């Protein structure tokens, strides 16, 4: 499939809003880091090594598509334009590191975008599975299957003491990073997040903002993932994440109930104001858009806002990012032009939704 | 709070100005702050990076005299040519063989990164992986066997014992099933 297939649509399968607890858990991601024996890691290798690794990993995966019941499209990063790379980053299909790598690297994408394998990112191989809602076991099973297929053909760098050898010592061992992306507006509003972040960090887990390390929680979206990869089996890592996620879900639901009980009017007012802003504003910066979308999403979840579809919000969260906006606009935009274009798109998207609704009602 | 300059975006940057001994606080959004105070660079820097932490931990644990320490930092991986100092500076390994070259020093690093753990206990690739998988199955069977004995289902327990024994034989013969017995 052409790269356009993966760029045109801002909705990936993980945004479908399906899966368990999908009102709170937006997506589950599993990532396995692997390296091949006989080649230096990407920080130290030569272009020649990069090229050979790219060839053998890509060929192995493309050959295994029948066994995996999965079609892959493979793209050399160098052949992808800068803006298209940014769009792939914003869809979480590749990392910024791969997008900016000067060496030969590739990404292999399954047609439904749930699987992406990066070649020559920080490690030779990065298997990533992105599922909608809370599906830790399902996503891991998928990643494990790909790992098995690659393991059959390629010599993995492994050490009995240290496990899978990775470029960064924070991934050594299982090379497994399991994470869930959660929308936690009620815990944020009731100022409980700081406490939760502290507790979680004591359990070998990390909480971050949506765009990874160091980023703030834009739009009340947090990413919870395991910190430890050494000395803990895959099963334990997954089970711990599952149980922590379930507890956070529980706390978020309690906080939502409490908000509804004690300040329903204030809450409803705030959520509808955000819907108003999204529907009518002319200038919209990223963080304001993220905040308003979070409010509207909460409104839908709690049944306070009824005539907006959830999947639209997931889509808006993605296309309001700079790369997507410029792709839609078909030209490069500076910050203030982006803020205006973002406002325009959000407005159009929400009004389109409204029109469809009223049309539907008329024809009934 | 909104930005004092554009009065549109939320204020995120506080600029403190000192004028005739008096302090003034100004609140700007990032965009305006950047255009009004182009020299202001610190606010988005990574507070502390991995390689900084690594270097600090490493120097803390190495309390030897300077000369000894320098020798230690001269350890070089013969595959990629990276020294242990380079590993600490970058916070990354150069190649898989670095793990071998720096093996004695690594537990100290891992202990801090992985909650005190220094040994992998998860899955393994290839033949080794199969071996580990068999070991795990034996453990599972053993615990089932214990349950069976506790509930006095001895026939069941005997069956499980045989099953575990078969698997153990498989392990000791390197997974080759033909010469069991």
Short mmCIF file of C-alpha atoms in Angstrom, two decimals:
data_model
loop_
_atom_site.label_atom_id
_atom_site.label_comp_id
_atom_site.label_asym_id
_atom_site.label_seq_id
_atom_site.Cartn_x
_atom_site.Cartn_y
_atom_site.Cartn_z
CA UNK A 1 0.00 0.00 0.00
CA UNK A 2 1.16 3.53 -0.68
CA UNK A 3 2.25 5.84 2.09
CA UNK A 4 -0.78 8.02 1.32
CA UNK A 5 -3.02 5.32 2.72
CA UNK A 6 -1.38 5.80 6.10
CA UNK A 7 -1.29 9.58 5.91
CA UNK A 8 -4.72 10.54 4.62
CA UNK A 9 -6.79 9.14 7.38
CA UNK A 10 -6.33 10.60 10.83
CA UNK A 11 -8.14 7.63 12.39
CA UNK A 12 -6.13 4.49 13.09
CA UNK A 13 -7.67 1.32 14.41
CA UNK A 14 -6.49 2.18 17.92
CA UNK A 15 -8.65 5.29 17.87
CA UNK A 16 -11.85 3.42 17.14
CA UNK A 17 -12.90 3.72 20.77
CA UNK A 18 -13.35 -0.01 21.14
CA UNK A 19 -12.00 -2.44 23.69
CA UNK A 20 -12.55 -2.62 27.42
CA UNK A 21 -12.89 0.58 29.45
CA UNK A 22 -12.50 2.58 26.26
CA UNK A 23 -14.15 5.59 27.88
CA UNK A 24 -11.06 5.95 30.09
CA UNK A 25 -8.32 3.91 28.45
CA UNK A 26 -7.78 5.27 24.94
CA UNK A 27 -5.19 2.74 23.85
CA UNK A 28 -2.75 0.03 24.87
CA UNK A 29 0.74 -0.13 23.42
CA UNK A 30 3.32 -2.91 23.63
CA UNK A 31 6.86 -2.33 22.47
CA UNK A 32 9.66 -4.89 22.21
CA UNK A 33 13.25 -3.79 21.62
CA UNK A 34 15.51 -6.30 19.86
CA UNK A 35 18.98 -6.26 18.32
CA UNK A 36 20.87 -8.57 16.02
CA UNK A 37 24.18 -10.22 16.77
CA UNK A 38 27.09 -9.23 14.60
CA UNK A 39 26.12 -5.60 14.04
CA UNK A 40 26.83 -2.62 16.23
CA UNK A 41 23.90 -0.69 17.71
CA UNK A 42 22.49 2.24 15.71
CA UNK A 43 24.49 4.85 17.66
CA UNK A 44 27.74 3.23 16.55
CA UNK A 45 27.04 1.35 13.33
CA UNK A 46 27.99 2.23 9.76
CA UNK A 47 25.64 2.93 6.89
CA UNK A 48 26.64 -0.43 5.45
CA UNK A 49 25.56 -2.26 8.60
CA UNK A 50 22.34 -0.24 8.72
CA UNK A 51 21.57 -1.23 5.16
CA UNK A 52 22.15 -4.96 5.78
CA UNK A 53 20.01 -4.97 8.92
CA UNK A 54 17.24 -3.13 7.15
CA UNK A 55 17.26 -5.61 4.30
CA UNK A 56 17.18 -8.76 6.39
CA UNK A 57 14.57 -7.57 8.89
CA UNK A 58 12.27 -6.21 6.20
CA UNK A 59 12.62 -9.35 4.08
CA UNK A 60 11.91 -11.64 7.05
CA UNK A 61 8.75 -9.81 7.97
CA UNK A 62 7.45 -9.49 4.42
CA UNK A 63 8.04 -13.23 3.91
CA UNK A 64 6.16 -14.08 7.07
CA UNK A 65 3.00 -12.16 6.21
CA UNK A 66 1.08 -15.36 5.46
CA UNK A 67 2.13 -16.98 8.70
CA UNK A 68 1.18 -13.85 10.60
CA UNK A 69 -2.05 -13.33 8.62
CA UNK A 70 -0.93 -9.79 8.17
CA UNK A 71 0.06 -7.67 5.20
CA UNK A 72 2.89 -5.23 5.72
CA UNK A 73 3.78 -2.14 3.77
CA UNK A 74 7.41 -1.21 4.10
CA UNK A 75 8.77 2.32 3.78
CA UNK A 76 12.33 3.55 3.82
CA UNK A 77 12.36 6.62 6.01
CA UNK A 78 14.63 8.41 3.55
CA UNK A 79 11.96 8.11 0.85
CA UNK A 80 9.30 9.72 3.03
CA UNK A 81 8.99 13.52 2.95
CA UNK A 82 9.66 15.48 6.11
CA UNK A 83 6.03 16.49 6.56
CA UNK A 84 4.82 12.92 6.01
CA UNK A 85 7.25 11.72 8.65
CA UNK A 86 5.81 14.23 11.07
CA UNK A 87 2.32 12.95 10.34
CA UNK A 88 3.47 9.38 11.02
CA UNK A 89 4.96 10.58 14.32
CA UNK A 90 1.70 12.28 15.26
CA UNK A 91 -0.15 9.04 14.57
CA UNK A 92 2.32 7.28 16.88
CA UNK A 93 3.35 4.98 14.01
CA UNK A 94 7.01 5.99 14.13
CA UNK A 95 9.08 7.77 16.76
CA UNK A 96 10.67 11.21 16.35
CA UNK A 97 14.03 9.48 16.64
CA UNK A 98 13.43 7.33 13.56
CA UNK A 99 11.95 10.29 11.68
CA UNK A 100 15.16 12.26 12.19
CA UNK A 101 17.65 9.44 11.74
CA UNK A 102 20.36 10.11 9.14
CA UNK A 103 20.99 6.37 8.60
CA UNK A 104 19.06 3.84 6.56
CA UNK A 105 15.95 2.85 8.46
CA UNK A 106 12.47 1.59 7.69
CA UNK A 107 9.06 1.23 9.10
CA UNK A 108 6.81 -1.73 8.35
CA UNK A 109 3.14 -1.04 8.91
CA UNK A 110 0.25 -3.47 8.99
CA UNK A 111 -2.63 -2.23 6.89
CA UNK A 112 -4.84 -1.57 9.90
CA UNK A 113 -1.95 0.34 11.53
CA UNK A 114 -2.12 -1.76 14.69
CA UNK A 115 1.41 -3.09 14.12
CA UNK A 116 4.45 -1.04 13.31
CA UNK A 117 7.97 -2.39 13.20
CA UNK A 118 10.73 0.20 13.19
CA UNK A 119 14.10 -0.83 11.83
CA UNK A 120 17.24 1.00 12.98
CA UNK A 121 15.64 3.32 15.44
CA UNK A 122 17.52 3.31 18.76
CA UNK A 123 17.65 -0.47 18.45
CA UNK A 124 17.83 -2.58 15.31
CA UNK A 125 14.25 -3.73 15.76
CA UNK A 126 11.36 -2.15 17.59
CA UNK A 127 8.11 -4.08 17.46
CA UNK A 128 5.12 -1.98 18.38
CA UNK A 129 1.50 -3.06 18.74
CA UNK A 130 -1.16 -0.47 19.32
CA UNK A 131 -4.62 -1.62 20.38
CA UNK A 132 -7.70 0.35 21.22
CA UNK A 133 -8.96 0.38 24.83
CA UNK A 134 -7.46 -1.77 27.57
CA UNK A 135 -6.06 -4.87 25.81
CA UNK A 136 -2.70 -5.55 27.41
CA UNK A 137 -2.68 -9.32 26.92
CA UNK A 138 -4.03 -9.11 23.37
CA UNK A 139 -1.46 -6.54 22.32
CA UNK A 140 1.35 -8.53 23.91
CA UNK A 141 0.25 -11.74 22.21
CA UNK A 142 0.47 -9.95 18.88
CA UNK A 143 3.94 -8.53 19.60
CA UNK A 144 5.13 -11.90 20.90
CA UNK A 145 3.98 -13.57 17.68
CA UNK A 146 6.02 -11.14 15.59
CA UNK A 147 8.97 -11.65 17.92
CA UNK A 148 8.73 -15.42 17.44
CA UNK A 149 8.73 -15.08 13.67
CA UNK A 150 11.78 -12.82 13.67
CA UNK A 151 13.57 -15.00 16.24
CA UNK A 152 13.27 -18.01 13.93
CA UNK A 153 15.21 -16.29 11.16
CA UNK A 154 17.46 -13.74 12.81
CA UNK A 155 20.17 -14.09 15.48
CA UNK A 156 19.07 -11.96 18.44
CA UNK A 157 21.63 -10.36 20.74
CA UNK A 158 20.97 -12.04 24.09
CA UNK A 159 22.88 -12.68 27.28
CA UNK A 160 21.96 -15.17 30.00
CA UNK A 161 22.56 -12.66 32.75
CA UNK A 162 21.23 -9.50 31.14
CA UNK A 163 18.57 -10.85 28.79
CA UNK A 164 17.84 -9.08 25.50
CA UNK A 165 20.63 -6.60 24.89
CA UNK A 166 19.47 -3.14 23.98
CA UNK A 167 21.09 0.13 23.13
CA UNK A 168 19.75 1.86 26.23
CA UNK A 169 20.31 0.25 29.65
CA UNK A 170 16.76 1.19 30.65
CA UNK A 171 15.41 -1.41 28.19
CA UNK A 172 17.84 -4.24 28.94
CA UNK A 173 16.25 -7.54 29.96
CA UNK A 174 12.84 -8.08 28.47
CA UNK A 175 13.10 -5.08 26.14
CA UNK A 176 9.41 -4.76 26.89
CA UNK A 177 7.60 -1.50 27.42
CA UNK A 178 3.89 -1.89 28.03
CA UNK A 179 1.85 1.27 28.27
CA UNK A 180 -1.72 2.42 28.46
CA UNK A 181 -2.93 5.85 27.46
CA UNK A 182 -5.59 7.08 29.84
CA UNK A 183 -7.92 10.05 29.83
CA UNK A 184 -8.14 11.16 33.46
CA UNK A 185 -9.97 14.48 33.60
CA UNK A 186 -11.80 13.93 36.89
CA UNK A 187 -8.66 12.89 38.76
CA UNK A 188 -6.93 15.96 37.33
CA UNK A 189 -9.80 18.32 38.20
CA UNK A 190 -9.94 17.01 41.75
CA UNK A 191 -6.16 17.41 42.03
CA UNK A 192 -5.41 13.77 42.77
CA UNK A 193 -2.96 13.13 39.96
CA UNK A 194 0.17 14.25 41.80
CA UNK A 195 -0.48 11.79 44.56
CA UNK A 196 -1.17 8.99 42.10
CA UNK A 197 1.98 9.74 40.12
CA UNK A 198 4.04 9.47 43.31
CA UNK A 199 2.50 6.15 44.34
CA UNK A 200 2.86 4.63 40.89
CA UNK A 201 6.52 5.59 40.64
CA UNK A 202 7.19 3.60 43.80
CA UNK A 203 5.83 0.50 42.07
CA UNK A 204 8.32 0.54 39.20
CA UNK A 205 5.88 2.28 36.83
CA UNK A 206 5.96 5.72 35.25
CA UNK A 207 3.28 8.24 34.38
CA UNK A 208 3.92 10.70 31.57
CA UNK A 209 2.05 13.12 29.38
CA UNK A 210 0.66 11.88 26.08
CA UNK A 211 3.68 12.79 23.98
CA UNK A 212 6.16 10.76 25.99
CA UNK A 213 9.07 11.66 28.18
CA UNK A 214 9.04 15.09 29.72
CA UNK A 215 5.81 16.22 28.08
CA UNK A 216 3.00 17.62 30.16
CA UNK A 217 -0.38 15.95 30.30
CA UNK A 218 -1.95 17.72 27.36
CA UNK A 219 -5.72 17.29 27.40
CA UNK A 220 -5.58 15.25 30.64
CA UNK A 221 -4.18 12.28 28.76
CA UNK A 222 -1.60 10.29 30.69
CA UNK A 223 0.55 7.39 29.69
CA UNK A 224 1.25 4.75 32.34
CA UNK A 225 4.04 2.28 31.60
CA UNK A 226 6.50 -0.07 33.23
CA UNK A 227 9.87 1.35 34.21
CA UNK A 228 11.59 -1.91 35.08
CA UNK A 229 12.61 -4.34 32.33
CA UNK A 230 15.22 -6.36 34.19
CA UNK A 231 14.53 -8.93 36.88
CA UNK A 232 10.82 -9.13 36.15
CA UNK A 233 9.21 -11.57 33.74
CA UNK A 234 7.01 -10.42 30.88
CA UNK A 235 3.98 -11.93 32.62
CA UNK A 236 4.64 -10.01 35.83
CA UNK A 237 5.22 -6.73 34.02
CA UNK A 238 1.91 -7.10 32.17
CA UNK A 239 -0.01 -8.25 35.25
CA UNK A 240 1.31 -5.32 37.31
CA UNK A 241 0.36 -2.80 34.63
CA UNK A 242 -3.08 -4.38 34.33
CA UNK A 243 -3.75 -4.16 38.03
CA UNK A 244 -2.49 -0.59 38.38
CA UNK A 245 -4.52 0.49 35.36
CA UNK A 246 -7.66 -1.08 36.79
CA UNK A 247 -7.14 0.72 40.07
CA UNK A 248 -6.68 4.06 38.34
CA UNK A 249 -9.83 3.44 36.28
CA UNK A 250 -11.68 2.76 39.50
CA UNK A 251 -10.39 6.00 41.07
CA UNK A 252 -11.26 8.00 37.97
CA UNK A 253 -14.81 6.62 38.02
CA UNK A 254 -15.14 7.48 41.70
CA UNK A 255 -13.91 11.01 41.03
CA UNK A 256 -16.41 11.38 38.17
CA UNK A 257 -19.26 10.24 40.39
CA UNK A 258 -18.18 12.66 43.10
CA UNK A 259 -18.07 15.55 40.62
CA UNK A 260 -21.54 14.69 39.37
CA UNK A 261 -22.87 14.45 42.89
CA UNK A 262 -21.36 17.59 44.31
CA UNK A 263 -21.07 20.00 41.44
CA UNK A 264 -23.13 18.76 38.52
CA UNK A 265 -24.19 22.25 37.40
CA UNK A 266 -20.70 23.73 37.48
CA UNK A 267 -19.37 20.70 35.65
CA UNK A 268 -22.06 20.76 32.98
CA UNK A 269 -21.49 24.48 32.48
CA UNK A 270 -17.77 23.99 32.03
CA UNK A 271 -18.16 21.11 29.61
CA UNK A 272 -20.71 22.93 27.46
CA UNK A 273 -18.55 26.07 27.45
CA UNK A 274 -15.77 23.96 26.00
CA UNK A 275 -18.12 22.56 23.38
CA UNK A 276 -19.10 26.15 22.57
CA UNK A 277 -15.47 27.19 22.26
CA UNK A 278 -14.69 24.29 19.94
CA UNK A 279 -17.74 25.05 17.83
CA UNK A 280 -17.22 28.79 17.45
CA UNK A 281 -13.67 29.92 18.27
CA UNK A 282 -11.57 31.47 15.51
CA UNK A 283 -8.15 31.03 17.06
CA UNK A 284 -7.24 27.84 18.88
CA UNK A 285 -3.83 26.94 20.30
CA UNK A 286 -2.95 23.29 20.84
CA UNK A 287 -3.30 23.27 24.60
CA UNK A 288 -6.65 25.07 24.59
CA UNK A 289 -7.96 22.70 21.94
CA UNK A 290 -6.72 19.72 23.95
CA UNK A 291 -8.38 21.03 27.09
CA UNK A 292 -11.71 21.65 25.36
CA UNK A 293 -11.64 18.27 23.65
CA UNK A 294 -10.97 16.64 26.99
CA UNK A 295 -13.98 18.42 28.49
CA UNK A 296 -16.27 17.40 25.64
CA UNK A 297 -15.03 13.84 25.84
CA UNK A 298 -15.78 13.77 29.55
CA UNK A 299 -19.22 15.20 28.81
CA UNK A 300 -19.94 12.39 26.38
CA UNK A 301 -18.62 9.73 28.76
CA UNK A 302 -20.82 11.00 31.57
CA UNK A 303 -23.90 11.32 29.38
CA UNK A 304 -24.02 15.11 29.84
CA UNK A 305 -23.30 15.84 26.18
CA UNK A 306 -25.28 13.61 23.87
CA UNK A 307 -25.10 14.77 20.30
CA UNK A 308 -21.39 14.40 19.58
CA UNK A 309 -19.78 11.14 18.58
CA UNK A 310 -16.81 9.90 20.59
CA UNK A 311 -14.76 8.82 17.57
CA UNK A 312 -14.78 12.40 16.31
CA UNK A 313 -12.92 13.48 19.42
CA UNK A 314 -10.24 10.85 19.02
CA UNK A 315 -9.83 12.02 15.47
CA UNK A 316 -9.68 15.69 16.51
CA UNK A 317 -6.98 14.93 19.08
CA UNK A 318 -4.83 13.65 16.23
CA UNK A 319 -5.51 16.09 13.41
CA UNK A 320 -5.09 19.17 15.55
CA UNK A 321 -1.34 18.48 15.73
CA UNK A 322 0.96 20.67 13.61
CA UNK A 323 1.95 18.03 11.02
CA UNK A 324 -1.61 16.98 10.28
CA UNK A 325 -2.83 20.56 10.05
CA UNK A 326 -0.21 21.36 7.46
CA UNK A 327 -0.98 18.20 5.56
CA UNK A 328 -4.66 19.15 5.48
CA UNK A 329 -3.86 22.71 4.54
CA UNK A 330 -1.53 21.50 1.83
CA UNK A 331 1.01 24.16 2.74
CA UNK A 332 3.32 25.03 5.60
CA UNK A 333 1.82 27.26 8.28
CA UNK A 334 3.38 29.38 11.01
CA UNK A 335 2.12 29.17 14.58
CA UNK A 336 -0.63 31.78 14.34
CA UNK A 337 -1.81 30.49 10.96
CA UNK A 338 -1.94 27.01 12.48
CA UNK A 339 -4.02 28.26 15.41
CA UNK A 340 -6.55 29.73 13.00
CA UNK A 341 -6.60 26.71 10.73
CA UNK A 342 -6.98 24.41 13.75
CA UNK A 343 -9.99 26.43 14.94
CA UNK A 344 -11.50 26.26 11.46
CA UNK A 345 -11.09 22.48 11.17
CA UNK A 346 -12.50 21.82 14.62
CA UNK A 347 -15.45 24.05 13.89
CA UNK A 348 -16.16 22.37 10.59
CA UNK A 349 -15.81 18.91 12.05
CA UNK A 350 -18.24 19.58 14.87
CA UNK A 351 -20.74 21.37 12.64
CA UNK A 352 -20.60 18.58 10.08
CA UNK A 353 -21.50 16.24 12.88
CA UNK A 354 -24.39 18.48 13.95
CA UNK A 355 -25.73 18.71 10.39
CA UNK A 356 -25.61 14.98 9.90
CA UNK A 357 -27.53 14.53 13.11
CA UNK A 358 -30.27 16.97 12.13
CA UNK A 359 -30.45 15.53 8.64
CA UNK A 360 -30.84 12.10 10.12
CA UNK A 361 -33.64 13.27 12.34
CA UNK A 362 -35.47 14.97 9.46
CA UNK A 363 -35.44 11.90 7.30
CA UNK A 364 -36.80 9.71 10.03
CA UNK B 1 -4.22 33.35 33.60
CA UNK B 2 -3.83 34.60 30.03
CA UNK B 3 -0.77 36.06 28.38
CA UNK B 4 -0.25 39.76 29.11
CA UNK B 5 1.00 40.43 25.63
CA UNK B 6 -1.35 38.71 23.18
CA UNK B 7 -4.17 38.31 25.71
CA UNK B 8 -5.22 35.11 23.96
CA UNK B 9 -3.11 32.15 24.92
CA UNK B 10 -2.70 30.99 28.51
CA UNK B 11 0.37 32.38 30.27
CA UNK B 12 3.04 29.76 30.87
CA UNK B 13 6.24 31.70 31.34
CA UNK B 14 6.89 34.06 34.21
CA UNK B 15 9.48 36.71 33.51
CA UNK B 16 10.85 38.58 36.50
CA UNK B 17 12.17 42.03 35.69
CA UNK B 18 14.21 44.10 38.11
CA UNK B 19 13.73 47.81 37.63
CA UNK B 20 15.30 50.32 40.05
CA UNK B 21 15.50 47.63 42.69
CA UNK B 22 11.85 46.70 42.29
CA UNK B 23 10.75 43.28 41.02
CA UNK B 24 8.04 43.04 38.40
CA UNK B 25 6.49 39.80 37.30
CA UNK B 26 5.23 39.42 33.77
CA UNK B 27 3.22 36.45 32.56
CA UNK B 28 3.47 35.45 28.93
CA UNK B 29 2.57 32.50 26.75
CA UNK B 30 5.47 30.60 25.19
CA UNK B 31 5.04 32.27 21.82
CA UNK B 32 5.16 35.83 23.16
CA UNK B 33 7.86 34.98 25.68
CA UNK B 34 10.03 33.74 22.86
CA UNK B 35 9.57 36.85 20.76
CA UNK B 36 9.91 39.31 23.65
CA UNK B 37 12.75 37.56 25.44
CA UNK B 38 14.69 35.62 22.83
CA UNK B 39 17.55 34.97 25.24
CA UNK B 40 15.37 33.05 27.62
CA UNK B 41 16.28 29.44 26.94
CA UNK B 42 16.27 27.48 30.15
CA UNK B 43 12.62 26.81 30.70
CA UNK B 44 12.17 23.85 28.41
CA UNK B 45 15.39 22.03 29.06
CA UNK B 46 15.42 18.47 30.22
CA UNK B 47 15.78 18.71 34.00
CA UNK B 48 18.14 15.78 34.32
CA UNK B 49 19.13 13.30 31.69
CA UNK B 50 19.98 9.65 31.92
CA UNK B 51 23.65 10.03 31.14
CA UNK B 52 24.01 12.66 33.85
CA UNK B 53 22.49 10.24 36.33
CA UNK B 54 24.67 7.39 35.12
CA UNK B 55 27.86 9.41 35.49
CA UNK B 56 26.85 10.53 38.96
CA UNK B 57 25.96 7.07 40.18
CA UNK B 58 29.06 5.63 38.74
CA UNK B 59 31.37 8.14 40.37
CA UNK B 60 29.56 7.68 43.67
CA UNK B 61 30.22 3.98 43.71
CA UNK B 62 33.80 4.24 42.59
CA UNK B 63 35.55 5.54 45.65
CA UNK B 64 38.98 4.37 44.54
CA UNK B 65 41.96 6.65 44.14
CA UNK B 66 41.97 8.78 41.03
CA UNK B 67 44.55 6.76 39.16
CA UNK B 68 42.63 3.54 39.59
CA UNK B 69 39.46 5.23 38.49
CA UNK B 70 41.03 6.52 35.34
CA UNK B 71 42.24 3.07 34.47
CA UNK B 72 38.75 1.75 34.95
CA UNK B 73 37.33 4.34 32.62
CA UNK B 74 39.81 3.26 30.00
CA UNK B 75 38.10 -0.12 29.56
CA UNK B 76 37.28 -0.27 25.88
CA UNK B 77 34.88 -2.58 24.03
CA UNK B 78 36.94 -4.43 21.42
CA UNK B 79 33.99 -4.68 19.04
CA UNK B 80 32.82 -1.09 18.69
CA UNK B 81 35.70 0.75 20.35
CA UNK B 82 33.52 2.53 22.89
CA UNK B 83 35.07 3.13 26.31
CA UNK B 84 33.08 2.74 29.46
CA UNK B 85 33.38 6.50 29.83
CA UNK B 86 31.64 6.93 26.48
CA UNK B 87 28.87 4.56 27.62
CA UNK B 88 28.38 6.69 30.71
CA UNK B 89 28.49 9.93 28.75
CA UNK B 90 25.95 8.83 26.15
CA UNK B 91 23.84 6.70 28.46
CA UNK B 92 23.78 4.11 25.66
CA UNK B 93 25.79 1.05 24.62
CA UNK B 94 27.68 0.97 21.33
CA UNK B 95 27.06 -2.72 20.61
CA UNK B 96 25.98 -5.99 22.17
CA UNK B 97 29.57 -6.85 23.06
CA UNK B 98 29.77 -3.76 25.32
CA UNK B 99 27.71 -5.76 27.82
CA UNK B 100 30.49 -8.30 27.87
CA UNK B 101 33.29 -5.78 28.05
CA UNK B 102 31.75 -3.78 30.89
CA UNK B 103 30.14 -6.76 32.64
CA UNK B 104 31.67 -6.26 36.12
CA UNK B 105 30.57 -2.62 36.23
CA UNK B 106 27.04 -3.13 34.94
CA UNK B 107 25.21 -4.55 37.97
CA UNK B 108 25.79 -1.24 39.73
CA UNK B 109 24.13 0.64 36.90
CA UNK B 110 21.23 -1.79 36.49
CA UNK B 111 20.53 -1.92 40.20
CA UNK B 112 19.61 1.72 40.10
CA UNK B 113 17.69 1.64 36.85
CA UNK B 114 15.68 -1.50 37.55
CA UNK B 115 14.59 -1.41 41.17
CA UNK B 116 17.60 -3.30 42.46
CA UNK B 117 17.46 -6.03 39.80
CA UNK B 118 20.55 -7.18 37.96
CA UNK B 119 19.45 -10.44 36.37
CA UNK B 120 17.04 -11.18 33.53
CA UNK B 121 14.28 -13.67 34.32
CA UNK B 122 11.99 -13.25 31.33
CA UNK B 123 11.83 -15.10 28.06
CA UNK B 124 14.81 -15.97 25.88
CA UNK B 125 15.26 -16.46 22.15
CA UNK B 126 15.80 -19.68 20.17
CA UNK B 127 16.73 -22.99 21.78
CA UNK B 128 17.50 -21.29 25.08
CA UNK B 129 14.00 -19.83 25.06
CA UNK B 130 12.48 -23.27 24.59
CA UNK B 131 14.49 -24.56 27.53
CA UNK B 132 13.23 -21.77 29.74
CA UNK B 133 9.68 -22.39 28.57
CA UNK B 134 10.02 -26.08 29.54
CA UNK B 135 11.37 -25.15 32.96
CA UNK B 136 8.39 -22.91 33.49
CA UNK B 137 6.03 -25.69 32.49
CA UNK B 138 7.69 -28.04 34.97
CA UNK B 139 7.24 -25.48 37.73
CA UNK B 140 3.57 -25.11 36.85
CA UNK B 141 3.08 -28.90 36.86
CA UNK B 142 4.84 -29.17 40.22
CA UNK B 143 2.50 -26.68 41.79
CA UNK B 144 -0.50 -28.51 40.30
CA UNK B 145 0.94 -31.72 41.73
CA UNK B 146 1.09 -30.17 45.18
CA UNK B 147 -2.55 -29.11 44.90
CA UNK B 148 -3.47 -32.63 43.80
CA UNK B 149 -1.69 -34.15 46.82
CA UNK B 150 -3.37 -31.64 49.13
CA UNK B 151 -6.76 -32.73 47.87
CA UNK B 152 -5.66 -36.38 48.05
CA UNK B 153 -6.11 -36.99 44.31
CA UNK B 154 -3.07 -39.26 44.20
CA UNK B 155 -3.73 -40.74 40.78
CA UNK B 156 -3.78 -37.26 39.31
CA UNK B 157 -0.59 -36.40 41.22
CA UNK B 158 1.19 -39.46 39.87
CA UNK B 159 0.22 -38.52 36.34
CA UNK B 160 1.58 -35.02 36.85
CA UNK B 161 4.79 -36.41 38.37
CA UNK B 162 5.39 -38.52 35.25
CA UNK B 163 4.68 -35.55 33.04
CA UNK B 164 7.21 -33.43 34.92
CA UNK B 165 9.77 -36.23 34.76
CA UNK B 166 9.38 -36.50 30.97
CA UNK B 167 9.94 -32.79 30.62
CA UNK B 168 13.00 -32.97 32.86
CA UNK B 169 14.44 -35.73 30.71
CA UNK B 170 13.83 -33.58 27.68
CA UNK B 171 15.79 -30.79 29.34
CA UNK B 172 18.77 -32.92 30.30
CA UNK B 173 19.06 -34.33 26.79
CA UNK B 174 18.95 -30.86 25.29
CA UNK B 175 15.36 -31.07 24.12
CA UNK B 176 16.00 -34.17 22.02
CA UNK B 177 12.96 -36.36 22.58
CA UNK B 178 14.22 -39.51 20.84
CA UNK B 179 16.39 -40.85 23.64
CA UNK B 180 13.97 -40.44 26.55
CA UNK B 181 13.80 -43.73 28.58
#
